[in-house]
Short mmCIF file of C-alpha atoms in Angstrom, two decimals:
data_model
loop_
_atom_site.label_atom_id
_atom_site.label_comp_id
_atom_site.label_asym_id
_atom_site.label_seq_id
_atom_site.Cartn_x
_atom_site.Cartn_y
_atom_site.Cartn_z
CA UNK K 1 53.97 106.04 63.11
CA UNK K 2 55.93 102.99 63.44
CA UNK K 3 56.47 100.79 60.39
CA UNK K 4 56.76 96.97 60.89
CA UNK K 5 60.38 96.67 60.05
CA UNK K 6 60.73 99.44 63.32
CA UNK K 7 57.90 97.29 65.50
CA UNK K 8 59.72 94.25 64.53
CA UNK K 9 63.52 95.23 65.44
CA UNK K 10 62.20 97.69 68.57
CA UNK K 11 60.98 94.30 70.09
CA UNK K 12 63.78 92.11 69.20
CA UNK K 13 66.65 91.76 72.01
CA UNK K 14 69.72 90.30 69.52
CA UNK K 15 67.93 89.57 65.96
CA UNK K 16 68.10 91.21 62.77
CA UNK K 17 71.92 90.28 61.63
CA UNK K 18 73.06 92.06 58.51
CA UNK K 19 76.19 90.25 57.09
CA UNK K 20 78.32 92.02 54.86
CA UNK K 21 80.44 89.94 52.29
CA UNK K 22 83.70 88.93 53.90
CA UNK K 23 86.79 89.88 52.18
CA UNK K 24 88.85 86.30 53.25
CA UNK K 25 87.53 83.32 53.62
CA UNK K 26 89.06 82.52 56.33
CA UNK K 27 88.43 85.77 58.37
CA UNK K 28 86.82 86.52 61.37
CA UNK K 29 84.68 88.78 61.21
CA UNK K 30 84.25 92.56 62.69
CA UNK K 31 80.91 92.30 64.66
CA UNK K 32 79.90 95.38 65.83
CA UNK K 33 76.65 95.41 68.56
CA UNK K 34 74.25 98.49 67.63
CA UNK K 35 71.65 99.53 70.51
CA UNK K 36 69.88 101.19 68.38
CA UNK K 37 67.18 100.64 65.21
CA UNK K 38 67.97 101.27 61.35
CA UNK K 39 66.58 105.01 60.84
CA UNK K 40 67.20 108.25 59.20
CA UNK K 41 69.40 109.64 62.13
CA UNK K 42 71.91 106.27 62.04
CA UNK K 43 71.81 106.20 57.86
CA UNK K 44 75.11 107.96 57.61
CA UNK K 45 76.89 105.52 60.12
CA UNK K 46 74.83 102.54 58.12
CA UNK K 47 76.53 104.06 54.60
CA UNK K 48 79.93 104.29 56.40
CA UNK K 49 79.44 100.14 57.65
CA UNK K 50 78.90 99.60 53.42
CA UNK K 51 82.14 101.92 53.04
CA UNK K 52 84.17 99.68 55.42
CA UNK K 53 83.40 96.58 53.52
CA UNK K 54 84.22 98.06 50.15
CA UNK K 55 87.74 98.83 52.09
CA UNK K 56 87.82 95.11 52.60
CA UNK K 57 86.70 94.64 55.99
CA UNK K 58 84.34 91.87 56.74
CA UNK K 59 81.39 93.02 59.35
CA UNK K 60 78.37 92.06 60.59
CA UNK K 61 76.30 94.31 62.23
CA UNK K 62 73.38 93.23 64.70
CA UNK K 63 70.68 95.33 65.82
CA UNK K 64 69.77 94.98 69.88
CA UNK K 65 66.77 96.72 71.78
CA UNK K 66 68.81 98.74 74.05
CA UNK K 67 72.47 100.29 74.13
CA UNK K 68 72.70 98.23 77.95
CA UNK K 69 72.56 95.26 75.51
CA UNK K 70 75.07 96.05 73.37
CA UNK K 71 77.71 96.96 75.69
CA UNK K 72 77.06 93.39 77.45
CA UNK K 73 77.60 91.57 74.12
CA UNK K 74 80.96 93.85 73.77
CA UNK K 75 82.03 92.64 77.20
CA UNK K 76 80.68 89.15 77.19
CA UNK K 77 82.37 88.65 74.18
CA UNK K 78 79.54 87.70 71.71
CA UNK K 79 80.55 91.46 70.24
CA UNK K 80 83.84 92.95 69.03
CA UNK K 81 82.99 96.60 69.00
CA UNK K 82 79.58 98.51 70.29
CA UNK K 83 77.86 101.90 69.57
CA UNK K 84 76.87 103.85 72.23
CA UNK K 85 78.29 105.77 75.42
CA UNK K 86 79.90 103.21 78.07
CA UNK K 87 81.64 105.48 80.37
CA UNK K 88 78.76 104.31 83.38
CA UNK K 89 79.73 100.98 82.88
CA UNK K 90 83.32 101.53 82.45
CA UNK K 91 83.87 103.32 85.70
CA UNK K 92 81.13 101.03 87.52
CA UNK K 93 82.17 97.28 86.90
CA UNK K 94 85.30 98.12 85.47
CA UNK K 95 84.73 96.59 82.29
CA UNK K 96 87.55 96.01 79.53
CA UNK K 97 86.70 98.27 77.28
CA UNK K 98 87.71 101.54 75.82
CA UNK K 99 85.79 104.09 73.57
CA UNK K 100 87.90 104.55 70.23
CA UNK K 101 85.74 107.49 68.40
CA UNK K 102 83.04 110.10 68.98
CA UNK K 103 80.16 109.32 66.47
CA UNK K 104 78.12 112.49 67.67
CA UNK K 105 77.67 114.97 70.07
CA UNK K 106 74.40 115.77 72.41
CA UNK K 107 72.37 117.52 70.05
CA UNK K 108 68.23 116.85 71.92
CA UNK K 109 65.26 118.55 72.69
CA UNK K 110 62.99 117.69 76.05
CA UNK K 111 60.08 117.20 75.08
CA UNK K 112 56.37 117.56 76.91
CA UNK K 113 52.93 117.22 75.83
CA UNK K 114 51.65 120.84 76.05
CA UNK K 115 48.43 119.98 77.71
CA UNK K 116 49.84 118.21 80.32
CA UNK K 117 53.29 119.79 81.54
CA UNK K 118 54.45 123.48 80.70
CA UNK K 119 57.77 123.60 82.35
CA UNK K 120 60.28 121.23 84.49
CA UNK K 121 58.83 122.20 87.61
CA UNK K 122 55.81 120.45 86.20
CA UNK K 123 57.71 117.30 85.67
CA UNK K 124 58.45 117.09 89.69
CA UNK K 125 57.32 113.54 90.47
CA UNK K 126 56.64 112.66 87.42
CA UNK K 127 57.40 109.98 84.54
CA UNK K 128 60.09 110.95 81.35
CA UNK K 129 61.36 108.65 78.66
CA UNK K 130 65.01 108.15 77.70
CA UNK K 131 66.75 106.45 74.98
CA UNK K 132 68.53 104.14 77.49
CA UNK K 133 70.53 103.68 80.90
CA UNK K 134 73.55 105.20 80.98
CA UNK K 135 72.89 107.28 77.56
CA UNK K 136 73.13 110.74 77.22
CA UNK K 137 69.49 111.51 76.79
CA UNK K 138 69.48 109.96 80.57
CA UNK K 139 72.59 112.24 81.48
CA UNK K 140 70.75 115.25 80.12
CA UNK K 141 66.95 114.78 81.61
CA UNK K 142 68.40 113.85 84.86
CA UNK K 143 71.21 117.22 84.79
CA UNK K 144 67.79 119.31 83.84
CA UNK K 145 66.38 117.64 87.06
CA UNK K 146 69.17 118.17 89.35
CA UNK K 147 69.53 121.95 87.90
CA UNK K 148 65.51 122.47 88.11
CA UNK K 149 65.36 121.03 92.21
CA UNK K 150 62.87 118.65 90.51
CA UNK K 151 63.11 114.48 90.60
CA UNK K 152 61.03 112.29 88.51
CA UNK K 153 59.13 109.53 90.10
CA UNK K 154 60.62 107.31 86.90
CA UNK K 155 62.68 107.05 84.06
CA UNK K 156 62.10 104.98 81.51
CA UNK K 157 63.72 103.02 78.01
CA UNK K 158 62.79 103.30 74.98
CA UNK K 159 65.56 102.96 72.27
CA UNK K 160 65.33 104.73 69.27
CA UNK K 161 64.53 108.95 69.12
CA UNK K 162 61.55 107.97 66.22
CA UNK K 163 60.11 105.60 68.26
CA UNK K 164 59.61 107.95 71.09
CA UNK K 165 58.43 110.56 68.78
CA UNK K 166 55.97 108.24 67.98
CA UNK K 167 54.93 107.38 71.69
CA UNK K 168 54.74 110.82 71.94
CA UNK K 169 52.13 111.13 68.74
CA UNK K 170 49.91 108.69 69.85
CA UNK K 171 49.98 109.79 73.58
CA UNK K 172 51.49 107.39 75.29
CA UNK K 173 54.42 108.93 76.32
CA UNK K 174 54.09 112.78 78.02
CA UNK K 175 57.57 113.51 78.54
CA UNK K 176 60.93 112.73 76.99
CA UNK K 177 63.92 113.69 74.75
CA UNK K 178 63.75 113.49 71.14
CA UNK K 179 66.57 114.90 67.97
CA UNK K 180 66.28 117.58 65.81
CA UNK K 181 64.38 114.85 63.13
CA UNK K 182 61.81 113.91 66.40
CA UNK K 183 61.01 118.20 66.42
CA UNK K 184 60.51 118.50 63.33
CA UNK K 185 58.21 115.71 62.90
CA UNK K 186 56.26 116.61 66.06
CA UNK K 187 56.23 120.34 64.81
CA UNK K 188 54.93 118.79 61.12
CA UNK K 189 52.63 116.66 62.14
CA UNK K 190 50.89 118.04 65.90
CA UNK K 191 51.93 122.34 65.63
CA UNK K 192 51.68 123.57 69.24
CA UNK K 193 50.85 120.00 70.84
CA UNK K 194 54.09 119.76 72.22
CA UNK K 195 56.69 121.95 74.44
CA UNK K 196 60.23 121.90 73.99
CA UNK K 197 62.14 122.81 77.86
CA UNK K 198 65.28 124.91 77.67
CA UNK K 199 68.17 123.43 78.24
CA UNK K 200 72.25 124.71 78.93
CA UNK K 201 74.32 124.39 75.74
CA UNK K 202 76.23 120.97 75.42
CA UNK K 203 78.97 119.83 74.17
CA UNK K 204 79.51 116.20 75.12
CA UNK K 205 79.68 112.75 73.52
CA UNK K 206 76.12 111.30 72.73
CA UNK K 207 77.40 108.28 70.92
CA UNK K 208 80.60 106.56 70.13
CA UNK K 209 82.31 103.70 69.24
CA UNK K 210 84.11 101.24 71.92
CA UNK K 211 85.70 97.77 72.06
CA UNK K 212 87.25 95.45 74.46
CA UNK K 213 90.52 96.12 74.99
CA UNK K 214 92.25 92.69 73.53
CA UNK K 215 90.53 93.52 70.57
CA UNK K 216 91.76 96.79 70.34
CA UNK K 217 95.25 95.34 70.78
CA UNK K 218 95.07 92.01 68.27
CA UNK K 219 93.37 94.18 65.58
CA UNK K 220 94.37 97.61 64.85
CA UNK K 221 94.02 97.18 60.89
CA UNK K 222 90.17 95.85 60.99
CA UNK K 223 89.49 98.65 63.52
CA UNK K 224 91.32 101.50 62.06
CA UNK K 225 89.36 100.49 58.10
CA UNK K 226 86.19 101.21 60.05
CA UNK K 227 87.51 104.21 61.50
CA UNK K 228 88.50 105.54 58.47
CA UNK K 229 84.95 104.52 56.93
CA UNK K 230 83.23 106.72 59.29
CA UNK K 231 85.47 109.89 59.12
CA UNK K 232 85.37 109.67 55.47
CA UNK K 233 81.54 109.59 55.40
CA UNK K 234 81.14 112.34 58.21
CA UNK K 235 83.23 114.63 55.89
CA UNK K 236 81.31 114.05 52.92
CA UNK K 237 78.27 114.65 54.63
CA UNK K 238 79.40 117.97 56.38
CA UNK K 239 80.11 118.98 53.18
CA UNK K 240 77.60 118.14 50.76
CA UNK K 241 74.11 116.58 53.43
CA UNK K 242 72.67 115.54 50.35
CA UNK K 243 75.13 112.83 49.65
CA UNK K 244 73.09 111.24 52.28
CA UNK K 245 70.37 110.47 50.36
CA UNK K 246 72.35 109.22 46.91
CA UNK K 247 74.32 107.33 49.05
CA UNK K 248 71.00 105.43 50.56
CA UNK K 249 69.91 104.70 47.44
CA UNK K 250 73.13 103.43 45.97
CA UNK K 251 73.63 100.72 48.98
CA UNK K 252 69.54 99.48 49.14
CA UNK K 253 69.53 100.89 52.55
CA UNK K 254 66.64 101.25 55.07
CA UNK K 255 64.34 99.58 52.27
CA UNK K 256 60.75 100.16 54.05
CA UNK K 257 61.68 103.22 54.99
CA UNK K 258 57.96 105.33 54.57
CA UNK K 259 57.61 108.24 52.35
CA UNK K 260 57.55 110.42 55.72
CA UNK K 261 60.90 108.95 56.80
CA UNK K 262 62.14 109.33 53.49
CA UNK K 263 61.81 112.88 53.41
CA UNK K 264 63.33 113.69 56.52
CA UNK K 265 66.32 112.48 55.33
CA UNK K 266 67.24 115.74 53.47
CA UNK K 267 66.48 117.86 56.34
CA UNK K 268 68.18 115.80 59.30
CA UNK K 269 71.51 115.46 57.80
CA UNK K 270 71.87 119.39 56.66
CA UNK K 271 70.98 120.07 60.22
CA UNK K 272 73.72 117.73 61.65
CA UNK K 273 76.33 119.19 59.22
CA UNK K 274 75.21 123.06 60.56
CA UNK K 275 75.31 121.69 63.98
CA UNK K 276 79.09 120.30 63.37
CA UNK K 277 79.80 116.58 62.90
CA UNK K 278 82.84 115.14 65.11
CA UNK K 279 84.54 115.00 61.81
CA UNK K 280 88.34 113.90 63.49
CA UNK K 281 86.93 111.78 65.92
CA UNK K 282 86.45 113.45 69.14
CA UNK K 283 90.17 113.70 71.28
CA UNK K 284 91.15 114.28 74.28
CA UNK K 285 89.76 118.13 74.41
CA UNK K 286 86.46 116.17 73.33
CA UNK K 287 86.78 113.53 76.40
CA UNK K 288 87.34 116.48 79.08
CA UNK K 289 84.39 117.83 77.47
CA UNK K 290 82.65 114.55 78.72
CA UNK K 291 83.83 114.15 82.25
CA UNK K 292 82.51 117.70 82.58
CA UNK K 293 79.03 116.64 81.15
CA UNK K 294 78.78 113.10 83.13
CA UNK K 295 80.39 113.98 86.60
CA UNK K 296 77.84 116.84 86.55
CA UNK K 297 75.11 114.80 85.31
CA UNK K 298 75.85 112.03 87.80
CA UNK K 299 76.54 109.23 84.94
CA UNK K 300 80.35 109.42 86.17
CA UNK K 301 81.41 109.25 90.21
CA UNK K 302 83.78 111.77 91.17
CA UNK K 303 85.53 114.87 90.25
CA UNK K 304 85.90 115.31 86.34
CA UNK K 305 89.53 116.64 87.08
CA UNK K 306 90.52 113.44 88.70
CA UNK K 307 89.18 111.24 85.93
CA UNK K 308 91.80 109.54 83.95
CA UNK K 309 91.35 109.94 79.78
CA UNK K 310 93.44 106.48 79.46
CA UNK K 311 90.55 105.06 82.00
CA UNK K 312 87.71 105.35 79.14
CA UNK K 313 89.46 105.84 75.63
CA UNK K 314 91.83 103.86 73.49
CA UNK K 315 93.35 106.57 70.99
CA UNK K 316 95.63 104.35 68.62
CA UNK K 317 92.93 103.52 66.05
CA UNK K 318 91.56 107.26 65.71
CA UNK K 319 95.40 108.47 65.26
CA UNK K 320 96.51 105.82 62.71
CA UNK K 321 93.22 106.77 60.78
CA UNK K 322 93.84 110.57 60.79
CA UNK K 323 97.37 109.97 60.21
CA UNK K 324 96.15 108.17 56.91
CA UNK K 325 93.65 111.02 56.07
CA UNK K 326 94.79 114.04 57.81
CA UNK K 327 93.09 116.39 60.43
CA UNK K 328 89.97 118.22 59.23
#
C-alpha cells in the first residue's frame, strides 16, 4: 500500500526539506513544520505553499513524523509556523504560540475490522490508532469512548490517514480513524471487511495553522502572503475540485504518487468542497466551535465558556488577508 517515498518520510523524524526559491537574497526564510506526509488529502495545502512563493515569499517546508514534532520545532524555535491543532499544548505548558487559520474541519470515519469488532462496546479494553497526540482524530476516538462508557487499553500514533488505511489493509491495525479518501479506498479495495462506528456530527478544527507569537508580531507581511495563498486555493477548489489535479501537474507535485493515489485525487477533493472548506479562515464562531469539541473531548481542561479566544488564536494575519480578498 505504501510507496517508498511514504515508507521513507513516515520513518523520518525532521528530513525531507523542500526549499522553495527565495525571493531576496538576503531573506530569511518562512519555515513552516508539517506533521504530516505529502499525500492526496494535503495536495491542495502543498499547491497553496507553490502559490505563496509565486507571491514572493520564500519557504521551506519540512516534513516530521508526528504533529507532537512539529509543534516542538515551532516552540523550540527551529520552526516559524506549524500545521496541526496545538490547543493541548497551548493550554498545558503554556507555550508561545497562537493558531492564525483553520485549514480544515473534523471530517473522519472510525474504523474496525469487521471480523474482529462490530460496535464501540467491542472496543472496551482494547487497542485504536490515531493520527497523533493531541490531534483531533485523538479528540474524537476518545469523545466516542467517553460517550460509549467504553476505555481503550491504548492509543496509539501513526501520522498520516493513508498510512493507517494501509495498516488497516494489511491487518495490522484493527481499529482506528481514517478520511473520506481512507473509506473509499477500504470500500474499493476490501467491500464489507471493514465497519465504519457512528459518530455525533462535528464541527471543529482538525487542522490549522499556528506560530510563535514574536513571529506573528515581527512578520505580518510573510505570514499574511501565505494566508492569502491558502484562502485563494481553498476557493478555487470549492469551486471547481478538479483544479486540484491541473494544479498537481502544473507544480511537479507528489511525483511517485501511484496510479491508485492518483486517482483518488478527483474524488477526495469534490468531497471536501461538498463537505465545505473553511474558505475565510475559521473565526471566532469557528474557535467556540472548538472549545465545545475539546473541553468535551478532554483535549482542553475546563469549561469551554471560560476559555479565552485571545488564549489560542492570533487573528491579525487572517483579517489583513480577507481584508485584501474579501469574505467568501
Amino acid at each position: 500500500m505504501l510507496t517508498a517515498l511514504k515508507q521513507s518520510v513516515a520513518a523520518t523524524v525532521f528530513g525531507c526539506v523542500i526549499a522553495l526559491s527565495p525571493a531576496t537574497a538576503d531573506a530569511e526564510p518562512l519555515r513552516v513544520a508539517f506533521g504530516d506526509i505529502p499525500s492526496v488529502e494535503t495536495l491542495h495545502l502543498l499547491i497553496a505553499f507553490e502559490r505563496a512563493k509565486e507571491a514572493g515569499l520564500d519557504l521551506e517546508v519540512t516534513y516530521l513524523k508526528s504533529e507532537d514534532i512539529a509543534a516542538q520545532a515551532v516552540v523550540s524555535g527551529q520552526a516559524d509556523v506549524g500545521v496541526g491543532g496545538p490547543y493541548a499544548l497551548i493550554q498545558k505548558v503554556r507555550a508561545p504560540v497562537r493558531m492564525f487559520m483553520q485549514l480544515s474541519t473534523l471530517q473522519m470515519y472510525p474504523v474496525v475490522a469487521a471480523d474482529t469488532y462490530k460496535t464501540w462496546k467491542d472496543l472496551d479494553g482494547k487497542e485504536v490508532a490515531v493520527h497523533s497526540r493531541g490531534s483531533g482524530t485523538e479528540a474524537i476516538m476518545r469523545l466516542a469512548a467517553e460517550k460509549n462508557g467504553i476505555e481503550y487499553s491504548n492509543i496509539s500514533y501513526i501520522p498520516g490517514s493513508e498510512v493507517r488505511t494501509g495498516a488497516l489493509l494489511q491487518g495490522n491495525v484493527k481499529a482506528t480513524i481514517v478520511d473520506a479518501s481512507g473509506k473509499r479506498i477500504l470500500e474499493a479495495q476490501a467491500p464489507g471487511k471493514f465497519l465504519y462506528l457512528p459518530l455525533d456530527d462535528l464541527a471543529a478544527t482538525d487542522e490549522g495553522l499556528f506560530a510563535n507569537t514574536d513571529y506573528l508580531k515581527e512578520h505580518p507581511q510573510e505570514v499574511a502572503t501565505l494566508v492569502e495563498a491558502i484562502l485563494t486555493t481553498w476557493r478555487e477548489v470549492a469551486k471547481d475540485p478538479a483544479a486540484v489535479e491541473r494544479l498537481r501537474e502544473k507544480y511537479k507535485l507528489l511525483p511517485d504518487a501511484s496510479p491508485e493515489m492518483v486517482a483518488e485525487i478527483g474524488p477526495y477533493f469534490k468531497e471536501a468542497a461538498a463537505g465545505g472548506l473553511p474558505l475565510n479562515g475559521g473565526g471566532e464562531e469557528a474557535v467556540k466551535d472548538d472549545f465545545d469539541f475539546y473541553t468535551t473531548s478532554g483535549a482542553l481542561e475546563g469549561e469551554a465558556s471560560g476559555l479565552k479566544v485571545e488564549d489560542f488564536w492570533e487573528f491579525a494575519p487572517l483579517k489583513a488577508a480577507l481584508a485584501k480578498l474579501g469574505q467568501s
